[in-house]
Amino acid sequence: MTDATMTEPTAAKNPALSAFADIWKQFRRHKGGVAGLVVFIFILLAVYVGPYIHTVAPNALNVKARNQWPSLAHPFGTDNLGKDMLAQVLAGGRISLAVGITAMLLALFLGTLIGVLSGYFRRLDGPLMRLTDLFLALPLLPLLLVILLLFRDTLRATFGPETGIFILIVFVIGITSWMHTARIVRGDVLAMKNQEFIEAAKSSGMREHRIIIKHILPNVLSSIMVSATLGIASAIITESALSFLGLGFPSDFPTWGRLLFDGANFLQLTPSRVLWPGLAISLTVLSVNYIGDAVRDALDPRALKN
């Protein structure tokens, strides 16, 4: 065995590892994407590890310390009931991120399913695209408000106040956020289904569902990943808007949007109450958007050839 064979890189033997290395190389060239990834990882560590360092309970009352400005004891200050704002921002971050990721997964599943079926099966294209156009034409905010008002009390009674509202908000955001993903995936499938390797799979007798799983889905994965990153940001903003309108989680179940809503009346007294949750929302959405841009550029076939 020659030395050249012995020193052959492992990535060259593993095409998947080599492709990942190429994508990561392109991702690192996008400075905004790298910065966004660092910020997003920091936010994840803060909201999930931070409570083990800052051990104050988010709902612990201390009326004597209410409406305080930031200090060593309370780095983000306190609210009108003496609750520690840092603890509430950390707890709210876990809820907001959970809502964003879960709603994104639901929207991604619906969008990918409808996009693949519409693009691959011609007889389904018309009905599914008209359904997509219908959802795009609906005024989403009034629709969200109507659904929340109709089903909020029922789900609260069935699953409890926190779990019921979580299920409702995730469902509402998910079913109103899948349309753009469906259109993007449909376009990719339409451009792909007449290519030679798809025709070869059909002529070999491979079943339709096998073709979709083995050949179609891997080739539209780049579009799905970009939609996923942008979907998290959109879901977090929507949840924050609903909570800010007072239609989200209850006041003792803080999210970033709920903290903004509760702190709006105390803006002149303690402006830090709206500063920190607003900054957390802005940084999260901005970092996720930059990650999405970097992922899109990294998965561009033209970039991988350079």
Short mmCIF file of C-alpha atoms in Angstrom, two decimals:
data_model
loop_
_atom_site.label_atom_id
_atom_site.label_comp_id
_atom_site.label_asym_id
_atom_site.label_seq_id
_atom_site.Cartn_x
_atom_site.Cartn_y
_atom_site.Cartn_z
CA MET A 1 0.00 0.00 0.00
CA THR A 2 1.46 3.35 -1.03
CA ASP A 3 1.81 6.36 1.22
CA ALA A 4 -0.63 8.27 -0.97
CA THR A 5 -3.29 5.65 -0.33
CA MET A 6 -2.61 5.64 3.39
CA THR A 7 -2.90 9.42 3.65
CA GLU A 8 -6.05 9.65 1.56
CA PRO A 9 -8.47 12.00 3.38
CA THR A 10 -11.40 10.38 5.08
CA ALA A 11 -13.74 12.93 3.49
CA ALA A 12 -12.78 11.68 0.02
CA LYS A 13 -13.95 8.18 0.99
CA ASN A 14 -17.24 9.47 2.36
CA PRO A 15 -19.21 11.58 -0.17
CA ALA A 16 -21.70 12.76 2.45
CA LEU A 17 -18.90 13.97 4.74
CA SER A 18 -17.18 15.65 1.82
CA ALA A 19 -20.39 17.43 0.80
CA PHE A 20 -20.93 18.61 4.37
CA ALA A 21 -17.37 19.92 4.51
CA ASP A 22 -17.94 21.87 1.28
CA ILE A 23 -21.20 23.33 2.61
CA TRP A 24 -19.56 24.31 5.91
CA LYS A 25 -16.70 25.93 3.99
CA GLN A 26 -19.15 28.03 2.01
CA PHE A 27 -21.13 28.84 5.16
CA ARG A 28 -18.02 30.17 6.90
CA ARG A 29 -17.44 32.61 4.05
CA HIS A 30 -20.69 34.37 4.98
CA LYS A 31 -19.61 36.59 7.88
CA GLY A 32 -23.17 37.54 8.75
CA GLY A 33 -24.17 33.89 8.90
CA VAL A 34 -21.27 33.00 11.19
CA ALA A 35 -22.08 35.95 13.47
CA GLY A 36 -25.76 34.94 13.46
CA LEU A 37 -24.87 31.36 14.36
CA VAL A 38 -22.69 32.55 17.27
CA VAL A 39 -25.46 34.84 18.56
CA PHE A 40 -28.13 32.16 18.21
CA ILE A 41 -26.02 29.56 20.02
CA PHE A 42 -25.38 32.12 22.78
CA ILE A 43 -29.13 32.74 23.11
CA LEU A 44 -29.82 28.99 23.28
CA LEU A 45 -27.19 28.51 25.96
CA ALA A 46 -28.47 31.52 27.88
CA VAL A 47 -32.11 30.41 28.02
CA TYR A 48 -31.39 26.74 28.72
CA VAL A 49 -28.23 26.93 30.86
CA GLY A 50 -28.72 30.39 32.36
CA PRO A 51 -31.37 29.30 34.92
CA TYR A 52 -28.80 26.97 36.50
CA ILE A 53 -26.51 29.98 37.04
CA HIS A 54 -29.12 32.65 37.82
CA THR A 55 -31.27 30.54 40.12
CA VAL A 56 -33.99 33.09 40.94
CA ALA A 57 -37.45 31.70 40.14
CA PRO A 58 -39.19 33.73 37.39
CA ASN A 59 -42.48 33.93 39.33
CA ALA A 60 -40.97 34.62 42.76
CA LEU A 61 -42.62 37.73 44.25
CA ASN A 62 -40.74 40.39 46.23
CA VAL A 63 -42.96 43.43 46.60
CA LYS A 64 -40.26 45.34 48.49
CA ALA A 65 -38.00 45.16 45.41
CA ARG A 66 -40.59 46.11 42.79
CA ASN A 67 -39.87 48.43 39.84
CA GLN A 68 -36.13 48.40 40.43
CA TRP A 69 -33.57 49.36 37.83
CA PRO A 70 -30.79 46.89 36.88
CA SER A 71 -28.48 46.04 39.77
CA LEU A 72 -26.14 43.26 40.89
CA ALA A 73 -28.99 41.44 42.61
CA HIS A 74 -31.30 41.90 39.62
CA PRO A 75 -29.20 42.43 36.45
CA PHE A 76 -32.27 43.24 34.31
CA GLY A 77 -34.23 44.96 37.09
CA THR A 78 -37.64 43.92 38.46
CA ASP A 79 -41.26 44.39 37.45
CA ASN A 80 -44.15 45.97 39.38
CA LEU A 81 -44.56 42.81 41.49
CA GLY A 82 -40.87 42.44 42.28
CA LYS A 83 -40.27 39.55 39.88
CA ASP A 84 -36.74 39.27 38.56
CA MET A 85 -36.69 40.35 34.89
CA LEU A 86 -33.61 38.31 33.97
CA ALA A 87 -35.28 35.12 35.21
CA GLN A 88 -38.45 35.99 33.28
CA VAL A 89 -36.55 36.75 30.06
CA LEU A 90 -34.73 33.41 30.32
CA ALA A 91 -37.97 31.52 30.99
CA GLY A 92 -39.75 33.43 28.24
CA GLY A 93 -36.97 32.57 25.81
CA ARG A 94 -37.50 28.84 26.34
CA ILE A 95 -41.20 29.20 25.58
CA SER A 96 -40.76 31.52 22.59
CA LEU A 97 -38.09 29.30 21.03
CA ALA A 98 -40.18 26.18 21.66
CA VAL A 99 -43.17 27.82 19.97
CA GLY A 100 -41.02 29.01 17.07
CA ILE A 101 -39.35 25.65 16.42
CA THR A 102 -42.52 23.56 16.85
CA ALA A 103 -44.64 25.84 14.66
CA MET A 104 -41.86 25.89 12.05
CA LEU A 105 -41.79 22.07 11.96
CA LEU A 106 -45.57 21.94 11.46
CA ALA A 107 -45.49 24.57 8.70
CA LEU A 108 -42.52 22.83 7.08
CA PHE A 109 -44.30 19.47 7.08
CA LEU A 110 -47.47 20.91 5.54
CA GLY A 111 -45.59 23.04 3.00
CA THR A 112 -43.31 20.21 1.91
CA LEU A 113 -46.17 17.71 1.64
CA ILE A 114 -48.36 20.02 -0.41
CA GLY A 115 -45.45 21.26 -2.53
CA VAL A 116 -44.23 17.75 -3.40
CA LEU A 117 -47.72 16.42 -4.16
CA SER A 118 -48.59 19.48 -6.24
CA GLY A 119 -45.37 19.44 -8.22
CA TYR A 120 -45.16 15.69 -8.83
CA PHE A 121 -48.80 14.76 -9.45
CA ARG A 122 -50.26 16.91 -12.19
CA ARG A 123 -53.88 16.11 -11.29
CA LEU A 124 -53.34 17.49 -7.79
CA ASP A 125 -51.52 20.64 -8.90
CA GLY A 126 -54.60 22.74 -9.63
CA PRO A 127 -56.61 22.03 -6.44
CA LEU A 128 -53.59 22.28 -4.11
CA MET A 129 -52.34 25.54 -5.64
CA ARG A 130 -55.81 27.06 -5.47
CA LEU A 131 -55.88 26.07 -1.79
CA THR A 132 -52.49 27.75 -1.37
CA ASP A 133 -53.74 30.89 -3.12
CA LEU A 134 -56.78 30.90 -0.83
CA PHE A 135 -54.62 30.83 2.29
CA LEU A 136 -52.35 33.53 0.85
CA ALA A 137 -55.38 35.75 0.19
CA LEU A 138 -56.75 35.43 3.72
CA PRO A 139 -56.05 38.30 6.16
CA LEU A 140 -53.86 36.33 8.54
CA LEU A 141 -53.97 38.51 11.66
CA PRO A 142 -57.80 38.67 11.84
CA LEU A 143 -57.88 34.92 11.11
CA LEU A 144 -55.45 34.25 13.94
CA LEU A 145 -57.50 36.35 16.33
CA VAL A 146 -60.75 34.60 15.40
CA ILE A 147 -59.27 31.12 15.83
CA LEU A 148 -57.75 32.03 19.18
CA LEU A 149 -61.00 33.50 20.48
CA LEU A 150 -63.04 30.51 19.29
CA PHE A 151 -60.88 27.68 20.63
CA ARG A 152 -58.86 29.20 23.48
CA ASP A 153 -61.27 28.40 26.31
CA THR A 154 -61.96 24.87 25.03
CA LEU A 155 -58.29 23.92 24.83
CA ARG A 156 -57.55 25.55 28.20
CA ALA A 157 -60.24 23.41 29.82
CA THR A 158 -59.03 20.26 28.06
CA PHE A 159 -55.24 20.51 28.38
CA GLY A 160 -54.73 23.20 31.04
CA PRO A 161 -54.04 26.93 30.61
CA GLU A 162 -50.39 26.62 29.55
CA THR A 163 -50.45 23.45 27.41
CA GLY A 164 -53.75 24.38 25.78
CA ILE A 165 -52.52 27.81 24.69
CA PHE A 166 -49.20 26.32 23.52
CA ILE A 167 -51.00 23.77 21.31
CA LEU A 168 -53.37 26.42 19.97
CA ILE A 169 -50.69 28.98 19.14
CA VAL A 170 -48.40 26.40 17.51
CA PHE A 171 -51.31 25.06 15.46
CA VAL A 172 -52.51 28.52 14.40
CA ILE A 173 -49.04 29.69 13.37
CA GLY A 174 -48.26 26.40 11.62
CA ILE A 175 -51.41 26.28 9.46
CA THR A 176 -50.97 29.90 8.37
CA SER A 177 -47.24 29.75 7.54
CA TRP A 178 -46.82 26.83 5.10
CA MET A 179 -47.77 28.53 1.82
CA HIS A 180 -44.40 29.99 0.79
CA THR A 181 -42.64 26.69 1.51
CA ALA A 182 -45.22 24.87 -0.62
CA ARG A 183 -44.66 27.18 -3.58
CA ILE A 184 -40.87 26.94 -3.37
CA VAL A 185 -40.88 23.13 -3.09
CA ARG A 186 -43.42 22.83 -5.92
CA GLY A 187 -41.17 24.86 -8.22
CA ASP A 188 -38.16 22.67 -7.42
CA VAL A 189 -40.15 19.47 -7.99
CA LEU A 190 -41.51 20.71 -11.31
CA ALA A 191 -37.99 21.48 -12.49
CA MET A 192 -36.73 18.08 -11.34
CA LYS A 193 -39.39 15.51 -12.16
CA ASN A 194 -38.62 15.38 -15.91
CA GLN A 195 -34.87 14.94 -15.48
CA GLU A 196 -33.18 11.79 -16.68
CA PHE A 197 -32.55 10.14 -13.31
CA ILE A 198 -36.27 10.46 -12.42
CA GLU A 199 -37.27 9.00 -15.78
CA ALA A 200 -34.79 6.16 -15.25
CA ALA A 201 -36.29 5.43 -11.83
CA LYS A 202 -39.78 5.33 -13.35
CA SER A 203 -38.71 3.04 -16.19
CA SER A 204 -37.12 0.63 -13.71
CA GLY A 205 -40.51 0.11 -12.08
CA MET A 206 -39.84 2.03 -8.88
CA ARG A 207 -43.04 3.06 -7.14
CA GLU A 208 -44.04 6.71 -6.96
CA HIS A 209 -43.64 7.05 -3.20
CA ARG A 210 -40.15 5.51 -3.41
CA ILE A 211 -39.16 8.00 -6.10
CA ILE A 212 -40.38 10.87 -3.96
CA ILE A 213 -38.57 9.67 -0.82
CA LYS A 214 -35.34 8.53 -2.46
CA HIS A 215 -34.88 11.06 -5.27
CA ILE A 216 -37.21 14.06 -4.93
CA LEU A 217 -36.94 14.94 -1.23
CA PRO A 218 -33.10 14.82 -1.01
CA ASN A 219 -32.88 17.22 -3.95
CA VAL A 220 -35.29 19.78 -2.47
CA LEU A 221 -33.66 19.60 0.96
CA SER A 222 -31.79 22.86 0.43
CA SER A 223 -35.01 24.82 -0.11
CA ILE A 224 -36.59 23.12 2.91
CA MET A 225 -33.64 24.04 5.16
CA VAL A 226 -33.74 27.69 4.11
CA SER A 227 -37.50 27.78 4.74
CA ALA A 228 -36.90 26.19 8.14
CA THR A 229 -34.50 28.89 9.32
CA LEU A 230 -36.74 31.70 8.12
CA GLY A 231 -39.82 29.95 9.53
CA ILE A 232 -38.43 30.03 13.07
CA ALA A 233 -38.01 33.81 12.89
CA SER A 234 -41.50 34.29 11.46
CA ALA A 235 -43.09 32.08 14.12
CA ILE A 236 -41.32 33.90 16.97
CA ILE A 237 -42.49 37.28 15.64
CA THR A 238 -46.08 36.03 15.24
CA GLU A 239 -46.16 34.58 18.75
CA SER A 240 -44.72 37.80 20.15
CA ALA A 241 -47.33 39.86 18.32
CA LEU A 242 -50.17 37.68 19.65
CA SER A 243 -48.79 37.83 23.19
CA PHE A 244 -48.31 41.60 22.91
CA LEU A 245 -52.00 41.89 21.98
CA GLY A 246 -52.86 39.95 25.15
CA LEU A 247 -54.08 36.86 23.25
CA GLY A 248 -51.13 34.57 23.94
CA PHE A 249 -50.01 32.87 27.11
CA PRO A 250 -51.31 33.89 30.55
CA SER A 251 -49.42 36.56 32.50
CA ASP A 252 -47.85 34.02 34.89
CA PHE A 253 -46.43 32.08 31.90
CA PRO A 254 -43.97 34.60 30.46
CA THR A 255 -42.91 34.79 26.84
CA TRP A 256 -40.94 37.61 25.25
CA GLY A 257 -44.09 39.01 23.69
CA ARG A 258 -46.01 38.76 26.95
CA LEU A 259 -43.22 40.56 28.81
CA LEU A 260 -43.44 43.38 26.27
CA PHE A 261 -47.21 43.55 26.76
CA ASP A 262 -46.93 43.62 30.56
CA GLY A 263 -44.12 46.19 30.54
CA ALA A 264 -45.71 48.63 28.09
CA ASN A 265 -47.67 50.42 30.85
CA PHE A 266 -44.46 50.91 32.87
CA LEU A 267 -42.33 52.21 30.02
CA GLN A 268 -41.67 55.59 31.61
CA LEU A 269 -41.08 54.18 35.09
CA THR A 270 -38.79 51.25 34.19
CA PRO A 271 -38.01 51.22 30.45
CA SER A 272 -35.69 48.23 30.90
CA ARG A 273 -38.79 46.04 31.25
CA VAL A 274 -39.43 46.34 27.51
CA LEU A 275 -35.80 46.79 26.49
CA TRP A 276 -34.59 43.28 27.37
CA PRO A 277 -37.40 41.15 25.87
CA GLY A 278 -37.46 43.43 22.81
CA LEU A 279 -33.71 43.05 22.40
CA ALA A 280 -33.98 39.28 22.80
CA ILE A 281 -36.63 39.07 20.06
CA SER A 282 -34.64 41.32 17.73
CA LEU A 283 -31.36 39.45 18.19
CA THR A 284 -32.99 36.05 17.77
CA VAL A 285 -34.88 36.98 14.61
CA LEU A 286 -31.90 38.82 13.12
CA SER A 287 -29.49 35.95 13.84
CA VAL A 288 -31.86 33.36 12.38
CA ASN A 289 -32.35 35.46 9.24
CA TYR A 290 -28.58 35.73 8.77
CA ILE A 291 -28.24 31.98 9.27
CA GLY A 292 -30.91 31.44 6.63
CA ASP A 293 -29.08 33.68 4.16
CA ALA A 294 -25.82 31.84 4.79
CA VAL A 295 -27.47 28.42 4.41
CA ARG A 296 -29.05 29.50 1.12
CA ASP A 297 -25.70 30.69 -0.23
CA ALA A 298 -23.88 27.59 1.05
CA LEU A 299 -26.35 25.24 -0.64
CA ASP A 300 -26.21 27.12 -3.94
CA PRO A 301 -24.69 24.66 -6.49
CA ARG A 302 -22.89 27.51 -8.21
CA ALA A 303 -21.13 28.40 -4.95
CA LEU A 304 -20.09 24.80 -4.31
CA LYS A 305 -18.33 24.68 -7.67
CA ASN A 306 -16.06 27.60 -6.81
#
